The first five atom37 places (N, CA, C, CB, O) and aatype in JSON, in Angstrom:
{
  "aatype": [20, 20, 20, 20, 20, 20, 20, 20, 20, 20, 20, 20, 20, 20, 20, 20, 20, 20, 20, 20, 20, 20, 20, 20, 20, 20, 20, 20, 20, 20, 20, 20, 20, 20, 20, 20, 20, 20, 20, 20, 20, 20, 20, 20, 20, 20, 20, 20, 20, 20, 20, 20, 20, 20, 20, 20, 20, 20, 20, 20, 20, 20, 20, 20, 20, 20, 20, 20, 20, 20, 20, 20, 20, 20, 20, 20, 20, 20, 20, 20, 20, 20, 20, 20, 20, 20, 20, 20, 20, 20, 20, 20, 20, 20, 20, 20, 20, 20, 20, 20, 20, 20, 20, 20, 20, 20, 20, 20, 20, 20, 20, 20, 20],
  "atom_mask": [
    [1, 1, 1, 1, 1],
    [1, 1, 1, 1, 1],
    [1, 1, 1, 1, 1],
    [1, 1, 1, 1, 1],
    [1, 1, 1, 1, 1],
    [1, 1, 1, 1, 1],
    [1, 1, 1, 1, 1],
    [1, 1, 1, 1, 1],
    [1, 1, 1, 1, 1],
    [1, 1, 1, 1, 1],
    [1, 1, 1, 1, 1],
    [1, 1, 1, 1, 1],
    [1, 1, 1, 1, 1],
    [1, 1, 1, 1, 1],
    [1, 1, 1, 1, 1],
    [1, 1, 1, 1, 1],
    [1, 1, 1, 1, 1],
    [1, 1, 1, 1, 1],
    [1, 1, 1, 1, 1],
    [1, 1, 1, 1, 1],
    [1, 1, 1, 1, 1],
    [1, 1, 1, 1, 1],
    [1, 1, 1, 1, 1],
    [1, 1, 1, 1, 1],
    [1, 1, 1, 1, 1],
    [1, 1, 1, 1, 1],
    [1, 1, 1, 1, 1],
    [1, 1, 1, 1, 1],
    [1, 1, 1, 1, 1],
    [1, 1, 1, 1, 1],
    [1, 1, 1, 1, 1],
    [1, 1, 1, 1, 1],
    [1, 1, 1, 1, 1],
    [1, 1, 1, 1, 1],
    [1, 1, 1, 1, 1],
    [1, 1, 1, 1, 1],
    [1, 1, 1, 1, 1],
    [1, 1, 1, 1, 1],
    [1, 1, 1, 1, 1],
    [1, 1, 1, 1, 1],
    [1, 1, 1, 1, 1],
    [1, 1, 1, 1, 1],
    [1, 1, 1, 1, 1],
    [1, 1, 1, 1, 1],
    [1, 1, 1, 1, 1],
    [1, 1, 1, 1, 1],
    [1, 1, 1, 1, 1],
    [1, 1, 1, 1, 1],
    [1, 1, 1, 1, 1],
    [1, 1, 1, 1, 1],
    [1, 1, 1, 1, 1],
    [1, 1, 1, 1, 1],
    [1, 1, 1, 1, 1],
    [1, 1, 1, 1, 1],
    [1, 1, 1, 1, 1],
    [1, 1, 1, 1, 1],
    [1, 1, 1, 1, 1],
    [1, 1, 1, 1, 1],
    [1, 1, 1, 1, 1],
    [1, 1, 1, 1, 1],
    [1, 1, 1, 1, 1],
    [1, 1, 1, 1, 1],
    [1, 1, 1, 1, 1],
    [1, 1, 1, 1, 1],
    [1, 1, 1, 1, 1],
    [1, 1, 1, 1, 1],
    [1, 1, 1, 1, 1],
    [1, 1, 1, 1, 1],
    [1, 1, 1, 1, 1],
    [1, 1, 1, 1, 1],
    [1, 1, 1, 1, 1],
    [1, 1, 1, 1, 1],
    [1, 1, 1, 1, 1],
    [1, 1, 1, 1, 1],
    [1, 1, 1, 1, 1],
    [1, 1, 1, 1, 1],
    [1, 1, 1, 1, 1],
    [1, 1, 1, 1, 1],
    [1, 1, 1, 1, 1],
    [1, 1, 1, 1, 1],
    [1, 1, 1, 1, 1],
    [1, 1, 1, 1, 1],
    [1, 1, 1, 1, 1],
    [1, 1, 1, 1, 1],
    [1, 1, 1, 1, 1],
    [1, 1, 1, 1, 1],
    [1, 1, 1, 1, 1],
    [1, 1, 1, 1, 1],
    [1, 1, 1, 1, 1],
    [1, 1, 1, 1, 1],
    [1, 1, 1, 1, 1],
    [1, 1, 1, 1, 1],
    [1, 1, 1, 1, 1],
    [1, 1, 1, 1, 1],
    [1, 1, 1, 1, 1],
    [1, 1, 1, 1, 1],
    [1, 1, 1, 1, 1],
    [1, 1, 1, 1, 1],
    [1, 1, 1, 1, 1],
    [1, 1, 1, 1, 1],
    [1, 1, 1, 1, 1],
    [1, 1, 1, 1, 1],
    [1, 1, 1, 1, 1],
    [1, 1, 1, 1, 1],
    [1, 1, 1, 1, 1],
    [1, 1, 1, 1, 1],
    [1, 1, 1, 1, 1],
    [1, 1, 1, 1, 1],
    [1, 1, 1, 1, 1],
    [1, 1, 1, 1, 1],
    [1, 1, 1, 1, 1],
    [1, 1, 1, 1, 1],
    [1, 1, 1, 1, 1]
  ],
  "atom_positions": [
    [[4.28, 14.51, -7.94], [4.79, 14.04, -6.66], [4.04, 12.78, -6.23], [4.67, 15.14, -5.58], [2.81, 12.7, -6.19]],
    [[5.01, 11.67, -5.87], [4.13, 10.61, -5.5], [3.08, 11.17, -4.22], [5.11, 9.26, -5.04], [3.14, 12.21, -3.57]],
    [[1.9, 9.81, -4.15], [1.43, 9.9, -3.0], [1.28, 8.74, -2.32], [0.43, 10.5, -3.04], [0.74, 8.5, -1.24]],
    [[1.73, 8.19, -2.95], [1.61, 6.27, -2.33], [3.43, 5.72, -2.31], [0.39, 4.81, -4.09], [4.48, 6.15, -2.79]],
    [[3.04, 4.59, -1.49], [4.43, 4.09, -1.29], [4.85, 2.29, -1.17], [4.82, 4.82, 0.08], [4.63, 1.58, -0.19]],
    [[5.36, 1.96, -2.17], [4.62, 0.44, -2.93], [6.17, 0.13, -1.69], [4.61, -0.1, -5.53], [7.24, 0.68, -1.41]],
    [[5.48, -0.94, -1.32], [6.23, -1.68, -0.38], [7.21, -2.62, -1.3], [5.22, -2.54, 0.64], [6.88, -2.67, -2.49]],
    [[8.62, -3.54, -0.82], [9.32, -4.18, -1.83], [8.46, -5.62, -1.85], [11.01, -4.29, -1.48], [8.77, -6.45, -2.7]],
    [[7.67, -5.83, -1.16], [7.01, -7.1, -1.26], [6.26, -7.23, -2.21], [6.35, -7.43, -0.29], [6.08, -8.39, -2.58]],
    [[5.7, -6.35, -2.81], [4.88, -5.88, -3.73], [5.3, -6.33, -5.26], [4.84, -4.41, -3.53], [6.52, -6.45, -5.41]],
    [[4.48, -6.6, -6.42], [5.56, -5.98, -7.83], [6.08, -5.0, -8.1], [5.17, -5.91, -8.92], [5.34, -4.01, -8.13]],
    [[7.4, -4.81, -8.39], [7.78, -3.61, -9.19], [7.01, -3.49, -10.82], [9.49, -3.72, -9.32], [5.93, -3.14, -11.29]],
    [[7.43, -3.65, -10.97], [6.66, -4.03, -12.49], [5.53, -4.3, -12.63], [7.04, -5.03, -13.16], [5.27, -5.41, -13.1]],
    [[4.32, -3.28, -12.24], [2.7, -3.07, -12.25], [2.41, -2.38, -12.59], [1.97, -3.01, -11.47], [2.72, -1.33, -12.03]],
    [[1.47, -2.33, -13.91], [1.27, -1.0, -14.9], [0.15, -0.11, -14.0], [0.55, -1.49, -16.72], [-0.02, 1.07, -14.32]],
    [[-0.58, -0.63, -12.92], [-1.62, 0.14, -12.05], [-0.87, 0.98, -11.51], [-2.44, -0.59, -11.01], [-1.44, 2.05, -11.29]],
    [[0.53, 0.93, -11.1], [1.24, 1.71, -10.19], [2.03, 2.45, -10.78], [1.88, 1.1, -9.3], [2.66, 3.15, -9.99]],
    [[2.41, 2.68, -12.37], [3.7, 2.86, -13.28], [3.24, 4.43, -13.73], [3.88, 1.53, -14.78], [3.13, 4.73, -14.93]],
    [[2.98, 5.43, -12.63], [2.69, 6.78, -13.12], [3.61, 7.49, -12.05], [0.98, 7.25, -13.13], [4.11, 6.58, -11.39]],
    [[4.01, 8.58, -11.65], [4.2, 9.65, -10.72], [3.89, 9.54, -9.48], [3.63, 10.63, -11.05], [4.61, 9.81, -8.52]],
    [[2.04, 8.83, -9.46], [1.45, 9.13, -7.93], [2.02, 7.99, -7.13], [-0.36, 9.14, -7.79], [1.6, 7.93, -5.97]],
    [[3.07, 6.89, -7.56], [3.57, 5.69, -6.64], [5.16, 5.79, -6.99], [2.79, 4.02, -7.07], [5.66, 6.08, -8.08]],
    [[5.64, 5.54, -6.1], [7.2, 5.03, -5.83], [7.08, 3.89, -4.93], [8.24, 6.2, -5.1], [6.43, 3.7, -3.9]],
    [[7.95, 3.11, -5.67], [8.6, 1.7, -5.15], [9.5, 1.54, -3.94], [9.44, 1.17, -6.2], [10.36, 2.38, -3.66]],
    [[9.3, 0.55, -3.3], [10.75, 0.92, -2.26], [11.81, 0.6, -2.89], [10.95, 0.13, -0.83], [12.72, 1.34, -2.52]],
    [[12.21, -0.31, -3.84], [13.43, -0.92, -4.96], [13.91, 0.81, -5.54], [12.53, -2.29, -6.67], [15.12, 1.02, -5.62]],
    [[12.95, 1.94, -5.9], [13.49, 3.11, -6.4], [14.06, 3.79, -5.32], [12.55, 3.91, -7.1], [14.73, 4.79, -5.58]],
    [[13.92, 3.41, -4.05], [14.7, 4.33, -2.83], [15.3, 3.54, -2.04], [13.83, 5.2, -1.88], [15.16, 4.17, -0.98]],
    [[16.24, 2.03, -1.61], [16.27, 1.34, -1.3], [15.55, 0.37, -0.62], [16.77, 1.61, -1.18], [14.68, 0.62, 0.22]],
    [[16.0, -1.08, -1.09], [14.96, -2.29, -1.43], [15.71, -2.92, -0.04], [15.08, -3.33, -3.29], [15.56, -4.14, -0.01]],
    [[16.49, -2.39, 1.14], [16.6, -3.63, 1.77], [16.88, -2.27, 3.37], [18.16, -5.07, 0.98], [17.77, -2.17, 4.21]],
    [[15.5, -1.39, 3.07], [15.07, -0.79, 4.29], [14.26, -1.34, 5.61], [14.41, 0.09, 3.85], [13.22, -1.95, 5.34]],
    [[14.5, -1.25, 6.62], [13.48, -2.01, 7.39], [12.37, -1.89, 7.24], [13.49, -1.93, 8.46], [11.9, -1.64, 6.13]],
    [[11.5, -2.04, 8.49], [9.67, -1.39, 8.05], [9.99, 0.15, 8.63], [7.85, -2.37, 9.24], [9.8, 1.21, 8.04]],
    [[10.61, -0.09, 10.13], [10.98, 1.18, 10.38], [11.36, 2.56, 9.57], [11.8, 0.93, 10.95], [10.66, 3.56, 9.68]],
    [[12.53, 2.53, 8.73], [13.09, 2.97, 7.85], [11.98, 3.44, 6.69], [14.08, 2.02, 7.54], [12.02, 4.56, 6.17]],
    [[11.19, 2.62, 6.44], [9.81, 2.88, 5.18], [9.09, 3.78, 5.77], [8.65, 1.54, 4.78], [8.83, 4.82, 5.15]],
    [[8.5, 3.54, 7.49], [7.64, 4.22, 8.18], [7.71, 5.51, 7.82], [7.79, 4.07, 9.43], [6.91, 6.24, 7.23]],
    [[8.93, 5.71, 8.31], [9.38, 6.88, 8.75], [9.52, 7.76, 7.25], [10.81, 6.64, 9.68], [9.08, 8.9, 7.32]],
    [[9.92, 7.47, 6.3], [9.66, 8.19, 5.08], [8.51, 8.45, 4.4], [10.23, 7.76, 4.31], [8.24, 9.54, 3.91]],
    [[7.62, 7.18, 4.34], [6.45, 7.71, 4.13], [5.55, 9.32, 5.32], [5.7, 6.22, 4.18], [4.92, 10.32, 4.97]],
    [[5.92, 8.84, 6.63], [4.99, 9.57, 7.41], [6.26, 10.99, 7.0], [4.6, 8.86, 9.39], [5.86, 12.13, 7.25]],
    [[7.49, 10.87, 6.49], [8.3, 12.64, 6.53], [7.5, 13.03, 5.03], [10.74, 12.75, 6.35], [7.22, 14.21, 4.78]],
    [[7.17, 11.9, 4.07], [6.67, 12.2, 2.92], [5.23, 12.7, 2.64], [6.88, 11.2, 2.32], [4.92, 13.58, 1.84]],
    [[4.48, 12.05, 3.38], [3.11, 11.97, 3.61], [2.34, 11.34, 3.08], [2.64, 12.8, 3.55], [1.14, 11.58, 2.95]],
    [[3.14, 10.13, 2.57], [2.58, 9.17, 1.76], [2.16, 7.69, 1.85], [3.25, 9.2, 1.0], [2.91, 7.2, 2.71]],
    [[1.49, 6.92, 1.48], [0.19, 6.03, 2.25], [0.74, 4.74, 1.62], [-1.75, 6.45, 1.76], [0.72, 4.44, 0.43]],
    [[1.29, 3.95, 2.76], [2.07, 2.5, 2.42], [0.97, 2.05, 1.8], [2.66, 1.42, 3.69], [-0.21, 2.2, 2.11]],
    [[1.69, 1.23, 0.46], [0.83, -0.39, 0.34], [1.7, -1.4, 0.3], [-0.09, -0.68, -1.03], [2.64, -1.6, -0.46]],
    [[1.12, -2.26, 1.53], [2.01, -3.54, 1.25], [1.24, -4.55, 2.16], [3.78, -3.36, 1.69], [0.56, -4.36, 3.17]],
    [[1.59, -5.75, 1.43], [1.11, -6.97, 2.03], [1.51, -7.36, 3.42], [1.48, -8.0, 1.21], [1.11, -8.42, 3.91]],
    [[2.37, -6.43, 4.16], [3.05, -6.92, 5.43], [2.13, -6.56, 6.77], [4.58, -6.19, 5.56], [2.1, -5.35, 7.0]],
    [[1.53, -7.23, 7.49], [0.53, -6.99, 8.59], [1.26, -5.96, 9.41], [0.12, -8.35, 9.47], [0.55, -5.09, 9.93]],
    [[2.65, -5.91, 9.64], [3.13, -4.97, 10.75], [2.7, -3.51, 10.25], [4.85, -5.09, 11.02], [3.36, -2.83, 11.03]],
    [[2.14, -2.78, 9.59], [2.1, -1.72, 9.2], [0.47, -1.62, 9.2], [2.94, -1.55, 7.97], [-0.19, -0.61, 8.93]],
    [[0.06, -2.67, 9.49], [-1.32, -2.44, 9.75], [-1.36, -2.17, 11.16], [-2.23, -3.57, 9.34], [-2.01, -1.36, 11.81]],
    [[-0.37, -3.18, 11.55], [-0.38, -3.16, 13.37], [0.1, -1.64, 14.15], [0.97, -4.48, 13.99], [-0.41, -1.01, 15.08]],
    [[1.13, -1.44, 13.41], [1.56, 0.09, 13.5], [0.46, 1.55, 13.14], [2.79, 0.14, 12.39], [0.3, 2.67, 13.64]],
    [[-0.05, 0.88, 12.16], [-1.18, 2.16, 11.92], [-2.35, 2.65, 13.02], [-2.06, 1.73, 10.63], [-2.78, 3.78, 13.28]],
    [[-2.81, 0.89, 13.71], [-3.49, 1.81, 14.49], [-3.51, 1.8, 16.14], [-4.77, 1.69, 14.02], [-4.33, 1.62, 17.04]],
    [[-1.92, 2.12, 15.98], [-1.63, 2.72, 17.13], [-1.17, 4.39, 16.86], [-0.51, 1.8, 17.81], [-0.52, 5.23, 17.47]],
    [[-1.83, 4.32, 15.7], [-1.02, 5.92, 15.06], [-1.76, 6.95, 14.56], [-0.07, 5.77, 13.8], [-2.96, 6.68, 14.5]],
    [[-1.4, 8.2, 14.13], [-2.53, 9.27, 13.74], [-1.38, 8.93, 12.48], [-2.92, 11.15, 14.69], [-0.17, 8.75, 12.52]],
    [[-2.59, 8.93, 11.09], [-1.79, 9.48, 10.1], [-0.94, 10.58, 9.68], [-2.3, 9.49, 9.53], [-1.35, 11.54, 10.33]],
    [[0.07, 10.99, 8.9], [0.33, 10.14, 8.2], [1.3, 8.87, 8.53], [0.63, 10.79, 7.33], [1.19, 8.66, 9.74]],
    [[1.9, 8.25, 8.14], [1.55, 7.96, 6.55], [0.27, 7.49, 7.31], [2.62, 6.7, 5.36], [-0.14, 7.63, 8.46]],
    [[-0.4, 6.57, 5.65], [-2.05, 5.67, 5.8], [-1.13, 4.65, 5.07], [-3.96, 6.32, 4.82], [-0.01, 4.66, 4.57]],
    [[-2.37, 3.59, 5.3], [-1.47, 2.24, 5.25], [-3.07, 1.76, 4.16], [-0.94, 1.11, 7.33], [-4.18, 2.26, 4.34]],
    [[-2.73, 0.69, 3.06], [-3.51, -0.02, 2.05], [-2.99, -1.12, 2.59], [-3.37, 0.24, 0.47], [-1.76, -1.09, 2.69]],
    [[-3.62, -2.23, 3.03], [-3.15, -3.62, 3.42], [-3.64, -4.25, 2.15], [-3.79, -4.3, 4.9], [-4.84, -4.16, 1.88]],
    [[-2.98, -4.76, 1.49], [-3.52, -5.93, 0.81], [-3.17, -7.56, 1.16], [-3.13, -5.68, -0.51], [-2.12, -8.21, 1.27]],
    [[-4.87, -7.91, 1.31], [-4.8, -8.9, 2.4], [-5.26, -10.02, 1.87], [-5.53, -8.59, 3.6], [-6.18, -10.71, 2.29]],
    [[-4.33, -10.24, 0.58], [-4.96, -11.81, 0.12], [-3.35, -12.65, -0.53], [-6.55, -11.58, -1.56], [-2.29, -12.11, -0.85]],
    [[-3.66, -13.8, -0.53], [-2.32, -14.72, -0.47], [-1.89, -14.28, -1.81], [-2.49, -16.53, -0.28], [-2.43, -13.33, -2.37]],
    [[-0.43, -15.33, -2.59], [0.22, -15.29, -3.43], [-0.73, -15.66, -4.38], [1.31, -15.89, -3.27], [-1.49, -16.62, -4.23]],
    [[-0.72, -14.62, -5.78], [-1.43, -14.95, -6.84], [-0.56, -14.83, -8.1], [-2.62, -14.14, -6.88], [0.37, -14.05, -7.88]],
    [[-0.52, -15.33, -9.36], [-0.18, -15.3, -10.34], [-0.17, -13.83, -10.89], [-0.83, -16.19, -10.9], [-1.19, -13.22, -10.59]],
    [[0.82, -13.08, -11.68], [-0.03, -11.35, -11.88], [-1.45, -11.3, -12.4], [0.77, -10.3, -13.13], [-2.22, -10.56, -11.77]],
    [[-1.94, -11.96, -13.46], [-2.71, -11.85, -14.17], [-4.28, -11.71, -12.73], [-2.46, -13.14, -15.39], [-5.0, -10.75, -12.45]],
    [[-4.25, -12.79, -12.3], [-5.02, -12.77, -11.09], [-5.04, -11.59, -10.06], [-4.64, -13.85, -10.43], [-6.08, -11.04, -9.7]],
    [[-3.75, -11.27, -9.61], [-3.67, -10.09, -8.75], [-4.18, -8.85, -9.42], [-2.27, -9.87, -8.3], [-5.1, -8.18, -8.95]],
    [[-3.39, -8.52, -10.79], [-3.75, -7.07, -11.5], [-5.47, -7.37, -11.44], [-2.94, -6.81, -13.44], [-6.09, -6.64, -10.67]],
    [[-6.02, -8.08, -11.98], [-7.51, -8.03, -12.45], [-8.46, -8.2, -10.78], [-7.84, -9.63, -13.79], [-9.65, -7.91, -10.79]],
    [[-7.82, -8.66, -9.48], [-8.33, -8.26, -8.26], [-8.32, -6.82, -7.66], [-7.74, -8.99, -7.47], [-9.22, -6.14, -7.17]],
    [[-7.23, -6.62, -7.81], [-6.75, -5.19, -7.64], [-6.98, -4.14, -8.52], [-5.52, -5.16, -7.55], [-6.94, -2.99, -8.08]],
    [[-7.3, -4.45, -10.1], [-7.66, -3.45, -10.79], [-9.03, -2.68, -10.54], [-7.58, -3.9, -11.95], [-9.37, -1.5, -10.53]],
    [[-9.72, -4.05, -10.32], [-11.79, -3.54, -10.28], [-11.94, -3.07, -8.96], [-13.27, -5.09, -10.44], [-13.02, -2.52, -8.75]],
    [[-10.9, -3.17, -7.74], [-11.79, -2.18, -7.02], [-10.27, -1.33, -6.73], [-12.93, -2.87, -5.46], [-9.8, -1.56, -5.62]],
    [[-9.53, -0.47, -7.53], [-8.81, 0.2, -7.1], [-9.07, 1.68, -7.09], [-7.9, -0.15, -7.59], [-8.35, 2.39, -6.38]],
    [[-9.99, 2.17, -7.77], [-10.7, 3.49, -7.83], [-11.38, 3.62, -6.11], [-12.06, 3.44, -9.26], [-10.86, 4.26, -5.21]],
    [[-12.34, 3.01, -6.05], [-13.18, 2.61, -4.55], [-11.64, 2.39, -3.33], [-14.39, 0.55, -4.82], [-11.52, 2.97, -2.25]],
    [[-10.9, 1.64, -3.79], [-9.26, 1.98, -2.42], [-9.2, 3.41, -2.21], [-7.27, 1.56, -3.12], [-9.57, 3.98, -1.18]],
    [[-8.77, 3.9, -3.13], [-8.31, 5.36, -3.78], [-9.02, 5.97, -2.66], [-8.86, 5.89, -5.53], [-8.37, 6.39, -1.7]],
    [[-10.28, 6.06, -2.67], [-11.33, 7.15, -2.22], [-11.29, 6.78, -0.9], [-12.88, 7.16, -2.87], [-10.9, 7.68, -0.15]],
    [[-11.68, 5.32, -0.15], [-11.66, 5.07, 0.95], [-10.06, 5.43, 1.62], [-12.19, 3.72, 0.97], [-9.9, 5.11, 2.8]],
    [[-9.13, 5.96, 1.02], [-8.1, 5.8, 1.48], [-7.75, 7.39, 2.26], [-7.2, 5.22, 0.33], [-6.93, 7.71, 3.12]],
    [[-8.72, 8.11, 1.53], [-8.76, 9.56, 1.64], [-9.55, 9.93, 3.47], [-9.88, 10.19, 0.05], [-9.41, 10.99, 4.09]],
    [[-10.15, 8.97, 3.82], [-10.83, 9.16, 4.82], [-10.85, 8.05, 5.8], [-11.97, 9.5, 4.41], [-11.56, 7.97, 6.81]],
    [[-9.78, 7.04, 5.26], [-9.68, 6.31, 6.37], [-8.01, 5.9, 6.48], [-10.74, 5.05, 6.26], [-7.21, 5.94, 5.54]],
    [[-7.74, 5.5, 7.87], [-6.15, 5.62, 7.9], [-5.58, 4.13, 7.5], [-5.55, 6.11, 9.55], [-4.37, 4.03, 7.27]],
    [[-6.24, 3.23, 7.43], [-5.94, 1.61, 6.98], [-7.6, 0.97, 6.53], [-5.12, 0.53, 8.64], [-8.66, 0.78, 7.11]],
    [[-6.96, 0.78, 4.9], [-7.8, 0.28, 4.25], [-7.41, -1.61, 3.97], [-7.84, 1.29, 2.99], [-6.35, -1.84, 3.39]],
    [[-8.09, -2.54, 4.3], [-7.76, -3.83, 3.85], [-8.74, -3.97, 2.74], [-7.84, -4.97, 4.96], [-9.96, -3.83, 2.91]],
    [[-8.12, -4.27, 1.46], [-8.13, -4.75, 0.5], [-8.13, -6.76, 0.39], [-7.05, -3.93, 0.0], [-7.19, -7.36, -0.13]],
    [[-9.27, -7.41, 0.96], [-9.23, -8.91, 0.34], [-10.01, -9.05, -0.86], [-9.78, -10.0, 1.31], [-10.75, -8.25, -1.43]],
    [[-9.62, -10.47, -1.16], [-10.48, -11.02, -2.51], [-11.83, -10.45, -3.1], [-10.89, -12.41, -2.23], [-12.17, -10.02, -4.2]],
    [[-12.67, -10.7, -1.38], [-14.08, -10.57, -1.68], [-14.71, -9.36, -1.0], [-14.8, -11.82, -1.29], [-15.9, -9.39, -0.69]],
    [[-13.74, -8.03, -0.7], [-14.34, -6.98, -0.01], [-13.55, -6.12, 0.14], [-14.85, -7.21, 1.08], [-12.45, -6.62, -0.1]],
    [[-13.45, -5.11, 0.41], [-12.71, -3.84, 0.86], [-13.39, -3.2, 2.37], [-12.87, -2.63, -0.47], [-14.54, -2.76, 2.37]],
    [[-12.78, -3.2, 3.29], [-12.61, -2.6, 4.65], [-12.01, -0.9, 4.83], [-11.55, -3.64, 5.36], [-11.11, -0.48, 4.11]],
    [[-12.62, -0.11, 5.82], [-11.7, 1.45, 6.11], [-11.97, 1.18, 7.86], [-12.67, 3.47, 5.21], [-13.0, 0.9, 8.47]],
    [[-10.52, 1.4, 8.33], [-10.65, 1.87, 9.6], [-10.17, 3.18, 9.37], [-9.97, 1.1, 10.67], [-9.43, 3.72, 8.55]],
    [[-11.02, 3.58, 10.63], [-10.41, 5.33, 10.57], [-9.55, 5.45, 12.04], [-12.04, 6.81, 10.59], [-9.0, 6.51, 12.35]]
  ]
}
């Protein structure tokens, strides 16, 4: 059963995400609002990631679920993104468990609770 919920802004096509524990929004429709995402992740219980600030803005006016992964760095080539996102995606993982919005930039990882 997934537990994450890859926003359409995101790649589809990311071997970090290409197991069970993530679904795409493109696998459940790709032209949902944010609303529409919200609301499935939090009936699902499952923890947005996406580059879109409104879901950060939404999170903390909110009790989880869903939890929100911001990833908070500009347009990169894949090769660049996978190898940013690969080395600290174990350390997301965990902070994600105990905090309700995690930002993910270049040079750091953040948890609000």
């Amino acid at each position: 059963m997934a537990s994450f919920l890859i926003d359409a802004n995101l790649p589809y096509y990311f071997s970090l995400w290409n197991t069970s524990d993530f679904i795409h929004q493109k696998d459940i429709n790709d032209e949902w609002t944010d609303e529409q995402i919200w609301l499935f992740a939090k009936e699902n219980n499952l923890t947005i990631i996406s580059k879109d600030s409104d879901f950060s803005n939404k999170i903390m006016l909110s009790i989880p679920p869903p939890r929100v992964i911001h990833i908070r760095f500009g347009n990169m080539k894949m090769k660049p993104f996978f190898d940013t996102i690969n080395k600290v995606w174990n350390e997301v993982v965990e902070m994600n468990k105990e905090h309700k919005l995690v930002n993910v930039f270049t040079d750091r990882i953040e948890g609000i609770e």
